[in-house]
Amino acid sequence: MSSVKNLMIPFIGLCFLTGCGSDGVVDHIRSVTVLGIDKNDSGFTGSALYSDYEDKGKIKVLNGKGKQAREIFNEMAFESAQPVRMEKLKMLAFSREVAEGGITNFLKTICRDPVISNYVILAVFDKPFATVSESLAGKGSQNYPYQLIEQNMKEKMIPYSNLSTVLFDFYGTGRDFSVPYLKLNPKKQIEISGYGIFKGDRLKLVLNPKEMVYYKILQGKALRGDIPFVIKKGSNQSPAIFTINSGKLNRKVIQNQEGTTLTYSFVLSGMVNEYPDWFSLDVEENTHSLVQQLEAQLQSHLLALLHKFVKEEVDPLGIGDLMRTRHRSWSEDKFYANEYKNIKFDVHFRTSLSKSGIGE
């Protein structure tokens, strides 16, 4: 037994030494968590955020300039006394100016690097990211902007996207990619202010927060969340909330002599919250009227957004890809030049109220 103890003591000591050694290595590496790209007169400026574990994990910033991503990284390395690593990158952000000018070089250089995770979040900021990095410097790691996006994606409040979905849509046929659109509010806090829709590698359209909700519904991937609508009865009118608990979407293409019609059919189940006292859901007539009003307003908003995508010549819903599966000789250029603008849209609902709201 004593011989076993003698063997275990150095083994335990080795484990402790190994653990301490790992902590030391982490403390002396600048693991970039967020990288933001801005435009300047001669090229681009990169702002890299990392947690300084020698200073209680506070957010610190490295900066670099260059015409190519590699030049930016090299300048950041010259600014740091410790190695700069990208393996822990969680978010790649672009200013609106950069996004509107095209981000192909960064998609190829950064996003196709094998050390970069497929779960990296891409986003666009309405202002230069340098302004954002200044507001975050010195704060705790809980203030990283990717955590704001991850939380809202997890709670199904905004459409889901990451590097994997972006590259799939970017390199795919008959579809455009989209990413969250962020801004600094007057309190210098980061907030999600919409969704950016790209055409090719350039930002083409920014959806406002209301449109973002309907965009998520049209995607049909996670039909959950709160939908605002208006209840009317006689001269009374009041806002209410329909909370979708579950739902399904079926898309159907109908082609005949009159043209092509794409039908969106939704099956929704949920509950109505925050409705007015003067509108009792104990009355069957009121419940029927409420569902009709909800569906009519949803239909109007969804059709308006579908037509907006056509008008702006973007296809974040992959309608082109859907049509491609039905035509052997389908051509992307021909479809978006001639056919996309002539598609008719139809939206149908089958809605059931599983609950009538808290307190009912």
PDB file of C-alpha atoms in Angstrom, residues 165-350:
ATOM      1  CA  THR A 165     -25.389  29.659 -42.727  1.00  0.00           C
ATOM      2  CA  VAL A 166     -23.714  32.745 -44.225  1.00  0.00           C
ATOM      3  CA  LEU A 167     -21.227  30.718 -46.266  1.00  0.00           C
ATOM      4  CA  PHE A 168     -23.950  28.275 -47.338  1.00  0.00           C
ATOM      5  CA  ASP A 169     -26.067  31.135 -48.686  1.00  0.00           C
ATOM      6  CA  PHE A 170     -23.107  33.085 -50.090  1.00  0.00           C
ATOM      7  CA  TYR A 171     -21.651  30.216 -52.097  1.00  0.00           C
ATOM      8  CA  GLY A 172     -25.032  28.611 -52.808  1.00  0.00           C
ATOM      9  CA  THR A 173     -27.319  29.228 -55.768  1.00  0.00           C
ATOM     10  CA  GLY A 174     -30.619  31.086 -55.632  1.00  0.00           C
ATOM     11  CA  ARG A 175     -30.270  32.593 -52.170  1.00  0.00           C
ATOM     12  CA  ASP A 176     -28.794  35.612 -50.332  1.00  0.00           C
ATOM     13  CA  PHE A 177     -27.406  35.730 -46.804  1.00  0.00           C
ATOM     14  CA  SER A 178     -28.462  37.902 -43.890  1.00  0.00           C
ATOM     15  CA  VAL A 179     -26.932  38.895 -40.547  1.00  0.00           C
ATOM     16  CA  PRO A 180     -27.943  40.884 -37.439  1.00  0.00           C
ATOM     17  CA  TYR A 181     -27.689  44.674 -37.669  1.00  0.00           C
ATOM     18  CA  LEU A 182     -26.528  46.471 -34.500  1.00  0.00           C
ATOM     19  CA  LYS A 183     -26.144  50.000 -33.233  1.00  0.00           C
ATOM     20  CA  LEU A 184     -25.021  51.994 -30.203  1.00  0.00           C
ATOM     21  CA  ASN A 185     -27.993  53.666 -28.541  1.00  0.00           C
ATOM     22  CA  PRO A 186     -27.780  57.107 -26.848  1.00  0.00           C
ATOM     23  CA  LYS A 187     -26.700  55.361 -23.619  1.00  0.00           C
ATOM     24  CA  LYS A 188     -23.707  53.852 -25.482  1.00  0.00           C
ATOM     25  CA  GLN A 189     -25.258  50.403 -25.150  1.00  0.00           C
ATOM     26  CA  ILE A 190     -25.293  47.917 -28.020  1.00  0.00           C
ATOM     27  CA  GLU A 191     -28.717  46.868 -29.265  1.00  0.00           C
ATOM     28  CA  ILE A 192     -30.128  44.849 -32.137  1.00  0.00           C
ATOM     29  CA  SER A 193     -31.775  47.356 -34.452  1.00  0.00           C
ATOM     30  CA  GLY A 194     -32.700  45.134 -37.386  1.00  0.00           C
ATOM     31  CA  TYR A 195     -31.377  42.617 -39.891  1.00  0.00           C
ATOM     32  CA  GLY A 196     -29.037  43.213 -42.815  1.00  0.00           C
ATOM     33  CA  ILE A 197     -29.785  41.540 -46.168  1.00  0.00           C
ATOM     34  CA  PHE A 198     -26.898  41.111 -48.618  1.00  0.00           C
ATOM     35  CA  LYS A 199     -26.837  40.772 -52.385  1.00  0.00           C
ATOM     36  CA  GLY A 200     -23.688  38.914 -53.314  1.00  0.00           C
ATOM     37  CA  ASP A 201     -21.158  40.236 -50.805  1.00  0.00           C
ATOM     38  CA  ARG A 202     -22.690  43.718 -50.421  1.00  0.00           C
ATOM     39  CA  LEU A 203     -25.235  44.964 -47.897  1.00  0.00           C
ATOM     40  CA  LYS A 204     -28.337  45.868 -49.894  1.00  0.00           C
ATOM     41  CA  LEU A 205     -31.187  46.222 -47.415  1.00  0.00           C
ATOM     42  CA  VAL A 206     -31.657  46.688 -43.665  1.00  0.00           C
ATOM     43  CA  LEU A 207     -34.892  45.475 -42.105  1.00  0.00           C
ATOM     44  CA  ASN A 208     -36.263  47.404 -39.159  1.00  0.00           C
ATOM     45  CA  PRO A 209     -37.159  45.552 -35.915  1.00  0.00           C
ATOM     46  CA  LYS A 210     -40.802  45.020 -36.946  1.00  0.00           C
ATOM     47  CA  GLU A 211     -39.841  43.673 -40.365  1.00  0.00           C
ATOM     48  CA  MET A 212     -37.259  41.420 -38.700  1.00  0.00           C
ATOM     49  CA  VAL A 213     -40.059  39.627 -36.809  1.00  0.00           C
ATOM     50  CA  TYR A 214     -41.966  38.898 -40.022  1.00  0.00           C
ATOM     51  CA  TYR A 215     -38.744  37.848 -41.768  1.00  0.00           C
ATOM     52  CA  LYS A 216     -38.204  35.238 -39.052  1.00  0.00           C
ATOM     53  CA  ILE A 217     -41.754  33.958 -39.573  1.00  0.00           C
ATOM     54  CA  LEU A 218     -41.233  33.635 -43.331  1.00  0.00           C
ATOM     55  CA  GLN A 219     -38.071  31.606 -42.710  1.00  0.00           C
ATOM     56  CA  GLY A 220     -40.243  29.078 -40.883  1.00  0.00           C
ATOM     57  CA  LYS A 221     -37.296  27.606 -38.972  1.00  0.00           C
ATOM     58  CA  ALA A 222     -38.333  28.524 -35.448  1.00  0.00           C
ATOM     59  CA  LEU A 223     -41.930  29.693 -35.306  1.00  0.00           C
ATOM     60  CA  ARG A 224     -41.953  31.097 -31.803  1.00  0.00           C
ATOM     61  CA  GLY A 225     -42.106  34.572 -30.339  1.00  0.00           C
ATOM     62  CA  ASP A 226     -44.363  37.568 -29.792  1.00  0.00           C
ATOM     63  CA  ILE A 227     -46.332  39.120 -32.649  1.00  0.00           C
ATOM     64  CA  PRO A 228     -47.902  42.559 -32.057  1.00  0.00           C
ATOM     65  CA  PHE A 229     -51.287  43.261 -33.645  1.00  0.00           C
ATOM     66  CA  VAL A 230     -54.316  45.506 -33.147  1.00  0.00           C
ATOM     67  CA  ILE A 231     -57.751  44.469 -31.860  1.00  0.00           C
ATOM     68  CA  LYS A 232     -60.742  46.448 -33.124  1.00  0.00           C
ATOM     69  CA  LYS A 233     -64.400  46.330 -32.133  1.00  0.00           C
ATOM     70  CA  GLY A 234     -66.789  49.119 -32.999  1.00  0.00           C
ATOM     71  CA  SER A 235     -65.119  52.408 -32.098  1.00  0.00           C
ATOM     72  CA  ASN A 236     -62.655  50.688 -29.769  1.00  0.00           C
ATOM     73  CA  GLN A 237     -59.103  49.849 -30.780  1.00  0.00           C
ATOM     74  CA  SER A 238     -56.186  48.555 -28.728  1.00  0.00           C
ATOM     75  CA  PRO A 239     -52.816  46.797 -29.195  1.00  0.00           C
ATOM     76  CA  ALA A 240     -52.337  43.178 -28.179  1.00  0.00           C
ATOM     77  CA  ILE A 241     -49.700  40.457 -28.375  1.00  0.00           C
ATOM     78  CA  PHE A 242     -50.036  37.023 -29.946  1.00  0.00           C
ATOM     79  CA  THR A 243     -47.397  34.653 -28.546  1.00  0.00           C
ATOM     80  CA  ILE A 244     -46.597  31.804 -30.924  1.00  0.00           C
ATOM     81  CA  ASN A 245     -45.881  28.630 -28.947  1.00  0.00           C
ATOM     82  CA  SER A 246     -45.455  26.371 -31.967  1.00  0.00           C
ATOM     83  CA  GLY A 247     -45.982  26.435 -35.685  1.00  0.00           C
ATOM     84  CA  LYS A 248     -45.257  24.920 -39.071  1.00  0.00           C
ATOM     85  CA  LEU A 249     -44.726  26.362 -42.533  1.00  0.00           C
ATOM     86  CA  ASN A 250     -45.320  24.720 -45.884  1.00  0.00           C
ATOM     87  CA  ARG A 251     -44.281  26.380 -49.151  1.00  0.00           C
ATOM     88  CA  LYS A 252     -45.966  25.321 -52.370  1.00  0.00           C
ATOM     89  CA  VAL A 253     -45.245  26.403 -55.942  1.00  0.00           C
ATOM     90  CA  ILE A 254     -48.157  26.481 -58.404  1.00  0.00           C
ATOM     91  CA  GLN A 255     -47.385  27.060 -62.080  1.00  0.00           C
ATOM     92  CA  ASN A 256     -50.009  27.414 -64.812  1.00  0.00           C
ATOM     93  CA  GLN A 257     -50.882  29.583 -67.777  1.00  0.00           C
ATOM     94  CA  GLU A 258     -51.484  32.560 -65.491  1.00  0.00           C
ATOM     95  CA  GLY A 259     -47.926  32.406 -64.159  1.00  0.00           C
ATOM     96  CA  THR A 260     -46.164  31.233 -60.983  1.00  0.00           C
ATOM     97  CA  THR A 261     -47.667  31.495 -57.503  1.00  0.00           C
ATOM     98  CA  LEU A 262     -45.751  30.747 -54.309  1.00  0.00           C
ATOM     99  CA  THR A 263     -48.049  29.933 -51.398  1.00  0.00           C
ATOM    100  CA  TYR A 264     -46.999  30.166 -47.740  1.00  0.00           C
ATOM    101  CA  SER A 265     -49.281  28.067 -45.507  1.00  0.00           C
ATOM    102  CA  PHE A 266     -48.875  28.464 -41.744  1.00  0.00           C
ATOM    103  CA  VAL A 267     -50.239  26.387 -38.899  1.00  0.00           C
ATOM    104  CA  LEU A 268     -49.882  28.424 -35.692  1.00  0.00           C
ATOM    105  CA  SER A 269     -50.719  27.691 -32.086  1.00  0.00           C
ATOM    106  CA  GLY A 270     -50.419  30.259 -29.338  1.00  0.00           C
ATOM    107  CA  MET A 271     -51.997  32.559 -26.816  1.00  0.00           C
ATOM    108  CA  VAL A 272     -53.129  36.183 -26.741  1.00  0.00           C
ATOM    109  CA  ASN A 273     -51.555  38.451 -24.139  1.00  0.00           C
ATOM    110  CA  GLU A 274     -52.132  42.048 -23.074  1.00  0.00           C
ATOM    111  CA  TYR A 275     -55.492  42.413 -24.736  1.00  0.00           C
ATOM    112  CA  PRO A 276     -57.922  45.130 -23.528  1.00  0.00           C
ATOM    113  CA  ASP A 277     -60.513  44.654 -20.790  1.00  0.00           C
ATOM    114  CA  TRP A 278     -63.328  45.661 -23.121  1.00  0.00           C
ATOM    115  CA  PHE A 279     -62.614  42.654 -25.388  1.00  0.00           C
ATOM    116  CA  SER A 280     -63.640  39.498 -23.534  1.00  0.00           C
ATOM    117  CA  LEU A 281     -62.372  36.215 -24.957  1.00  0.00           C
ATOM    118  CA  ASP A 282     -65.061  34.353 -23.043  1.00  0.00           C
ATOM    119  CA  VAL A 283     -67.375  35.370 -25.885  1.00  0.00           C
ATOM    120  CA  GLU A 284     -67.018  32.985 -28.841  1.00  0.00           C
ATOM    121  CA  GLU A 285     -67.835  35.735 -31.345  1.00  0.00           C
ATOM    122  CA  ASN A 286     -64.925  37.823 -29.995  1.00  0.00           C
ATOM    123  CA  THR A 287     -62.505  34.904 -30.224  1.00  0.00           C
ATOM    124  CA  HIS A 288     -63.456  34.277 -33.850  1.00  0.00           C
ATOM    125  CA  SER A 289     -63.129  37.976 -34.662  1.00  0.00           C
ATOM    126  CA  LEU A 290     -59.741  38.157 -32.950  1.00  0.00           C
ATOM    127  CA  VAL A 291     -58.327  35.274 -35.000  1.00  0.00           C
ATOM    128  CA  GLN A 292     -59.605  36.844 -38.212  1.00  0.00           C
ATOM    129  CA  GLN A 293     -58.050  40.214 -37.370  1.00  0.00           C
ATOM    130  CA  LEU A 294     -54.750  38.601 -36.364  1.00  0.00           C
ATOM    131  CA  GLU A 295     -54.504  36.548 -39.558  1.00  0.00           C
ATOM    132  CA  ALA A 296     -55.463  39.491 -41.783  1.00  0.00           C
ATOM    133  CA  GLN A 297     -52.790  41.719 -40.238  1.00  0.00           C
ATOM    134  CA  LEU A 298     -50.158  38.993 -40.378  1.00  0.00           C
ATOM    135  CA  GLN A 299     -50.991  38.310 -44.007  1.00  0.00           C
ATOM    136  CA  SER A 300     -50.675  42.000 -44.879  1.00  0.00           C
ATOM    137  CA  HIS A 301     -47.271  42.367 -43.211  1.00  0.00           C
ATOM    138  CA  LEU A 302     -45.840  39.162 -44.695  1.00  0.00           C
ATOM    139  CA  LEU A 303     -46.982  39.993 -48.223  1.00  0.00           C
ATOM    140  CA  ALA A 304     -45.546  43.510 -47.886  1.00  0.00           C
ATOM    141  CA  LEU A 305     -42.158  42.072 -46.897  1.00  0.00           C
ATOM    142  CA  LEU A 306     -42.163  39.509 -49.706  1.00  0.00           C
ATOM    143  CA  HIS A 307     -42.874  42.242 -52.239  1.00  0.00           C
ATOM    144  CA  LYS A 308     -40.164  44.417 -50.674  1.00  0.00           C
ATOM    145  CA  PHE A 309     -37.591  41.654 -51.192  1.00  0.00           C
ATOM    146  CA  VAL A 310     -38.593  41.451 -54.858  1.00  0.00           C
ATOM    147  CA  LYS A 311     -38.474  45.226 -55.290  1.00  0.00           C
ATOM    148  CA  GLU A 312     -35.015  45.442 -53.681  1.00  0.00           C
ATOM    149  CA  GLU A 313     -33.854  42.445 -55.771  1.00  0.00           C
ATOM    150  CA  VAL A 314     -32.740  40.369 -52.790  1.00  0.00           C
ATOM    151  CA  ASP A 315     -33.671  36.769 -52.006  1.00  0.00           C
ATOM    152  CA  PRO A 316     -32.858  35.919 -48.380  1.00  0.00           C
ATOM    153  CA  LEU A 317     -35.639  33.305 -48.311  1.00  0.00           C
ATOM    154  CA  GLY A 318     -34.054  31.187 -51.058  1.00  0.00           C
ATOM    155  CA  ILE A 319     -37.017  31.402 -53.425  1.00  0.00           C
ATOM    156  CA  GLY A 320     -34.636  31.027 -56.361  1.00  0.00           C
ATOM    157  CA  ASP A 321     -33.253  27.826 -54.881  1.00  0.00           C
ATOM    158  CA  LEU A 322     -36.817  26.547 -54.406  1.00  0.00           C
ATOM    159  CA  MET A 323     -37.574  27.179 -58.084  1.00  0.00           C
ATOM    160  CA  ARG A 324     -34.277  25.611 -59.143  1.00  0.00           C
ATOM    161  CA  THR A 325     -35.393  22.243 -57.752  1.00  0.00           C
ATOM    162  CA  ARG A 326     -38.344  22.270 -60.174  1.00  0.00           C
ATOM    163  CA  HIS A 327     -36.512  23.130 -63.399  1.00  0.00           C
ATOM    164  CA  ARG A 328     -33.622  21.159 -64.839  1.00  0.00           C
ATOM    165  CA  SER A 329     -32.467  24.064 -67.026  1.00  0.00           C
ATOM    166  CA  TRP A 330     -32.890  26.725 -64.310  1.00  0.00           C
ATOM    167  CA  SER A 331     -30.579  29.755 -64.651  1.00  0.00           C
ATOM    168  CA  GLU A 332     -29.879  32.056 -61.698  1.00  0.00           C
ATOM    169  CA  ASP A 333     -29.198  35.122 -63.887  1.00  0.00           C
ATOM    170  CA  LYS A 334     -32.342  34.561 -65.949  1.00  0.00           C
ATOM    171  CA  PHE A 335     -34.504  33.943 -62.890  1.00  0.00           C
ATOM    172  CA  TYR A 336     -33.577  37.172 -61.095  1.00  0.00           C
ATOM    173  CA  ALA A 337     -33.615  39.240 -64.302  1.00  0.00           C
ATOM    174  CA  ASN A 338     -37.021  38.119 -65.579  1.00  0.00           C
ATOM    175  CA  GLU A 339     -38.945  35.672 -63.382  1.00  0.00           C
ATOM    176  CA  TYR A 340     -38.499  36.760 -59.756  1.00  0.00           C
ATOM    177  CA  LYS A 341     -40.414  40.031 -60.196  1.00  0.00           C
ATOM    178  CA  ASN A 342     -43.382  38.234 -61.761  1.00  0.00           C
ATOM    179  CA  ILE A 343     -43.985  35.680 -58.985  1.00  0.00           C
ATOM    180  CA  LYS A 344     -47.321  36.021 -57.201  1.00  0.00           C
ATOM    181  CA  PHE A 345     -47.444  35.392 -53.464  1.00  0.00           C
ATOM    182  CA  ASP A 346     -50.248  34.020 -51.329  1.00  0.00           C
ATOM    183  CA  VAL A 347     -50.293  33.584 -47.554  1.00  0.00           C
ATOM    184  CA  HIS A 348     -52.722  31.355 -45.594  1.00  0.00           C
ATOM    185  CA  PHE A 349     -53.133  30.615 -41.894  1.00  0.00           C
ATOM    186  CA  ARG A 350     -54.719  28.032 -39.652  1.00  0.00           C
TER     187      ARG A 350
END
